[in-house]
mmCIF file of C-alpha atoms and ligand atoms in Angstrom:
data_model
loop_
_atom_site.group_PDB
_atom_site.id
_atom_site.type_symbol
_atom_site.label_atom_id
_atom_site.label_comp_id
_atom_site.label_asym_id
_atom_site.label_seq_id
_atom_site.Cartn_x
_atom_site.Cartn_y
_atom_site.Cartn_z
ATOM 1 C CA MET A 1 -53.147 228.937 88.415
ATOM 2 C CA LYS A 2 -52.664 226.620 85.467
ATOM 3 C CA LEU A 3 -51.807 227.817 81.957
ATOM 4 C CA LEU A 4 -51.789 225.875 78.712
ATOM 5 C CA ILE A 5 -49.195 227.009 76.173
ATOM 6 C CA ILE A 6 -49.929 225.830 72.645
ATOM 7 C CA ASN A 7 -47.499 226.026 69.726
ATOM 8 C CA GLY A 8 -48.650 225.185 66.226
ATOM 9 C CA PRO A 9 -47.064 223.715 63.097
ATOM 10 C CA ASN A 10 -43.372 224.063 62.266
ATOM 11 C CA LEU A 11 -42.529 225.783 65.531
ATOM 12 C CA ASN A 12 -40.807 222.511 66.468
ATOM 13 C CA MET A 13 -38.358 223.419 63.666
ATOM 14 C CA LEU A 14 -37.168 226.609 65.375
ATOM 15 C CA GLY A 15 -33.445 227.127 65.037
ATOM 16 C CA LEU A 16 -33.376 225.388 61.645
ATOM 17 C CA ARG A 17 -36.357 227.168 60.221
ATOM 18 C CA GLU A 18 -35.802 230.544 58.489
ATOM 19 C CA PRO A 19 -33.447 231.758 61.233
ATOM 20 C CA ASP A 20 -33.427 235.304 59.871
ATOM 21 C CA ILE A 21 -37.134 235.495 60.679
ATOM 22 C CA TYR A 22 -37.508 233.201 63.694
ATOM 23 C CA GLY A 23 -34.054 233.349 65.288
ATOM 24 C CA ARG A 24 -31.376 230.752 65.936
ATOM 25 C CA GLN A 25 -32.633 229.339 69.226
ATOM 26 C CA ASP A 26 -34.332 225.961 68.943
ATOM 27 C CA PHE A 27 -37.728 224.798 70.149
ATOM 28 C CA ALA A 28 -36.299 223.151 73.276
ATOM 29 C CA ALA A 29 -34.890 226.572 74.238
ATOM 30 C CA LEU A 30 -38.339 228.125 73.763
ATOM 31 C CA GLU A 31 -39.972 225.445 75.918
ATOM 32 C CA ASN A 32 -37.335 225.942 78.633
ATOM 33 C CA PHE A 33 -37.906 229.687 78.490
ATOM 34 C CA ILE A 34 -41.678 229.193 78.890
ATOM 35 C CA ARG A 35 -41.252 226.687 81.752
ATOM 36 C CA GLU A 36 -38.808 228.969 83.582
ATOM 37 C CA THR A 37 -41.084 231.990 83.139
ATOM 38 C CA CYS A 38 -44.047 230.091 84.578
ATOM 39 C CA GLU A 39 -42.021 228.620 87.432
ATOM 40 C CA ALA A 40 -40.746 232.085 88.431
ATOM 41 C CA GLN A 41 -44.376 233.252 88.645
ATOM 42 C CA GLY A 42 -45.603 230.189 90.566
ATOM 43 C CA ILE A 43 -47.727 229.172 87.582
ATOM 44 C CA GLU A 44 -48.312 225.556 86.630
ATOM 45 C CA ALA A 45 -47.607 225.145 82.904
ATOM 46 C CA GLU A 46 -48.826 222.569 80.434
ATOM 47 C CA LEU A 47 -47.018 222.757 77.074
ATOM 48 C CA PHE A 48 -48.352 221.371 73.815
ATOM 49 C CA GLN A 49 -46.982 221.492 70.276
ATOM 50 C CA SER A 50 -48.585 219.945 67.217
ATOM 51 C CA ASN A 51 -48.394 220.127 63.455
ATOM 52 C CA HIS A 52 -52.040 219.000 63.253
ATOM 53 C CA GLU A 53 -55.024 221.328 63.382
ATOM 54 C CA GLY A 54 -57.400 218.716 64.861
ATOM 55 C CA ALA A 55 -54.938 217.868 67.632
ATOM 56 C CA ILE A 56 -54.833 221.549 68.584
ATOM 57 C CA VAL A 57 -58.653 221.699 68.589
ATOM 58 C CA ASP A 58 -58.769 218.551 70.776
ATOM 59 C CA THR A 59 -56.272 220.063 73.212
ATOM 60 C CA ILE A 60 -58.239 223.314 73.498
ATOM 61 C CA GLN A 61 -61.437 221.334 74.127
ATOM 62 C CA GLY A 62 -59.608 219.207 76.710
ATOM 63 C CA ALA A 63 -58.635 222.353 78.598
ATOM 64 C CA TYR A 64 -62.249 223.037 79.545
ATOM 65 C CA GLY A 65 -62.726 222.924 83.314
ATOM 66 C CA ARG A 66 -59.001 222.245 83.901
ATOM 67 C CA ILE A 67 -57.043 225.244 82.620
ATOM 68 C CA ASP A 68 -57.301 228.900 83.700
ATOM 69 C CA GLY A 69 -55.680 230.559 80.682
ATOM 70 C CA ILE A 70 -54.233 229.748 77.269
ATOM 71 C CA VAL A 71 -51.192 231.205 75.487
ATOM 72 C CA ILE A 72 -51.350 230.232 71.832
ATOM 73 C CA ASN A 73 -49.108 230.625 68.817
ATOM 74 C CA PRO A 74 -51.191 228.849 66.184
ATOM 75 C CA ALA A 75 -48.395 229.476 63.614
ATOM 76 C CA ALA A 76 -49.712 229.055 60.041
ATOM 77 C CA TYR A 77 -53.147 228.007 61.366
ATOM 78 C CA THR A 78 -53.488 231.561 62.668
ATOM 79 C CA HIS A 79 -54.326 232.661 59.158
ATOM 80 C CA THR A 80 -56.561 229.764 58.109
ATOM 81 C CA SER A 81 -58.229 228.034 61.034
ATOM 82 C CA VAL A 82 -61.807 228.851 61.881
ATOM 83 C CA ALA A 83 -61.792 225.530 63.798
ATOM 84 C CA ILE A 84 -59.186 226.824 66.282
ATOM 85 C CA LEU A 85 -61.096 230.109 66.624
ATOM 86 C CA ASP A 86 -64.315 228.198 67.318
ATOM 87 C CA ALA A 87 -62.604 225.915 69.856
ATOM 88 C CA LEU A 88 -61.251 228.931 71.778
ATOM 89 C CA LYS A 89 -64.737 230.471 71.757
ATOM 90 C CA ALA A 90 -66.350 227.182 72.770
ATOM 91 C CA VAL A 91 -64.289 226.757 75.943
ATOM 92 C CA SER A 92 -64.331 230.495 76.770
ATOM 93 C CA ILE A 93 -60.956 230.282 78.519
ATOM 94 C CA PRO A 94 -59.086 233.621 78.429
ATOM 95 C CA ALA A 95 -56.470 233.310 75.686
ATOM 96 C CA VAL A 96 -53.520 235.402 74.513
ATOM 97 C CA GLU A 97 -52.032 235.156 71.022
ATOM 98 C CA VAL A 98 -48.263 235.210 70.435
ATOM 99 C CA HIS A 99 -46.203 235.450 67.244
ATOM 100 C CA LEU A 100 -42.424 235.394 67.247
ATOM 101 C CA SER A 101 -42.167 237.426 64.043
ATOM 102 C CA ASP A 102 -43.863 240.701 63.218
ATOM 103 C CA VAL A 103 -46.626 239.307 61.036
ATOM 104 C CA THR A 104 -47.985 242.825 60.471
ATOM 105 C CA LYS A 105 -44.907 243.547 58.301
ATOM 106 C CA ARG A 106 -45.009 240.281 56.316
ATOM 107 C CA GLU A 107 -47.074 238.838 53.428
ATOM 108 C CA SER A 108 -50.696 239.873 52.948
ATOM 109 C CA PHE A 109 -51.928 236.326 53.713
ATOM 110 C CA ARG A 110 -50.531 236.729 57.239
ATOM 111 C CA GLN A 111 -52.614 239.837 57.928
ATOM 112 C CA ILE A 112 -55.689 237.953 59.112
ATOM 113 C CA SER A 113 -55.658 236.187 62.471
ATOM 114 C CA TYR A 114 -58.695 234.012 63.119
ATOM 115 C CA ALA A 115 -57.518 232.779 66.538
ATOM 116 C CA GLY A 116 -56.751 236.372 67.488
ATOM 117 C CA LEU A 117 -60.473 237.166 67.284
ATOM 118 C CA ALA A 118 -60.979 234.996 70.367
ATOM 119 C CA CYS A 119 -57.959 236.374 72.267
ATOM 120 C CA VAL A 120 -57.930 239.123 74.888
ATOM 121 C CA LYS A 121 -54.488 240.310 73.748
ATOM 122 C CA SER A 122 -51.750 239.687 71.166
ATOM 123 C CA TYR A 123 -47.946 239.945 71.421
ATOM 124 C CA ILE A 124 -46.413 240.149 67.978
ATOM 125 C CA GLY A 125 -42.807 240.366 66.815
ATOM 126 C CA LEU A 126 -41.134 240.166 70.225
ATOM 127 C CA GLY A 127 -39.512 236.731 69.819
ATOM 128 C CA PHE A 128 -39.429 234.588 72.980
ATOM 129 C CA GLU A 129 -40.138 237.703 75.058
ATOM 130 C CA GLY A 130 -43.688 237.741 73.646
ATOM 131 C CA TYR A 131 -44.424 234.495 75.486
ATOM 132 C CA ARG A 132 -43.136 235.981 78.765
ATOM 133 C CA GLN A 133 -45.310 239.056 78.329
ATOM 134 C CA ALA A 134 -48.319 236.911 77.442
ATOM 135 C CA ILE A 135 -47.847 234.787 80.583
ATOM 136 C CA LEU A 136 -47.453 237.874 82.821
ATOM 137 C CA PHE A 137 -50.482 239.529 81.219
ATOM 138 C CA LEU A 138 -52.653 236.433 81.704
ATOM 139 C CA LYS A 139 -51.553 236.104 85.324
ATOM 140 C CA ASN A 140 -52.598 239.705 86.069
ATOM 141 C CA TYR A 141 -55.762 239.339 84.016
ATOM 142 C CA LEU A 142 -56.820 236.157 85.824
ATOM 143 C CA GLU A 143 -55.932 237.519 89.267
ATOM 144 C CA GLY A 144 -57.916 240.661 88.467
ATOM 145 C CA ARG A 145 -60.915 238.560 87.513
ATOM 146 C CA GLU A 146 -60.659 236.569 90.751
ATOM 147 C CA ASN A 147 -60.824 239.819 92.735
ATOM 148 C CA THR A 148 -63.990 241.089 91.064
HETATM 149 C C1 DQA B 201 -45.716 232.678 63.363
HETATM 150 C C2 DQA B 201 -46.141 233.533 62.164
HETATM 151 C C3 DQA B 201 -46.957 232.724 61.183
HETATM 152 O O1 DQA B 201 -47.357 233.529 60.083
HETATM 153 C C4 DQA B 201 -46.149 231.552 60.648
HETATM 154 O O2 DQA B 201 -46.926 230.765 59.781
HETATM 155 C C5 DQA B 201 -45.544 230.752 61.725
HETATM 156 C C6 DQA B 201 -45.011 231.399 62.917
HETATM 157 C C7 DQA B 201 -44.767 233.433 64.308
HETATM 158 O O3 DQA B 201 -44.597 232.987 65.426
HETATM 159 O O4 DQA B 201 -44.184 234.457 63.914
HETATM 160 O O5 DQA B 201 -45.397 229.534 61.594
HETATM 161 O O6 DQA B 201 -46.877 232.343 64.095
#
């Protein structure tokens, strides 16, 4: 099983960036956490981070026929990008949305998630743990689909 984990803009600034909201651990720590979680589950992981909407769209398109599931934190593009939503729909790869912070308790402009409309599940406000839960959920979801 191969998963693609996508992180959007400014997540590479973790640790420095608004630590009271996003925590003090840096992006390298998040990537290690994701890699270790996947390794423990025998899952092959491809990690991608970009500050550019088109690069994220290209990466989702490039997953077609190669990747079994996608974990995505589109960051600010969550709330603006119909292009990322359309790319997820176009490839039809099961996807799970993750947000480190509890966006439901933040500004009104964060209350819409376009990408989330194409996701089978969302983990919100759990910090790094949300990525672990998303990976475990996708593993079960994909194994369940294989058995049907
Ligand atoms: C975020 C929440 C978004 O609203 C914000 O723009 C981010 C990070 C999160 O992980 O909590 O950059 O996706």
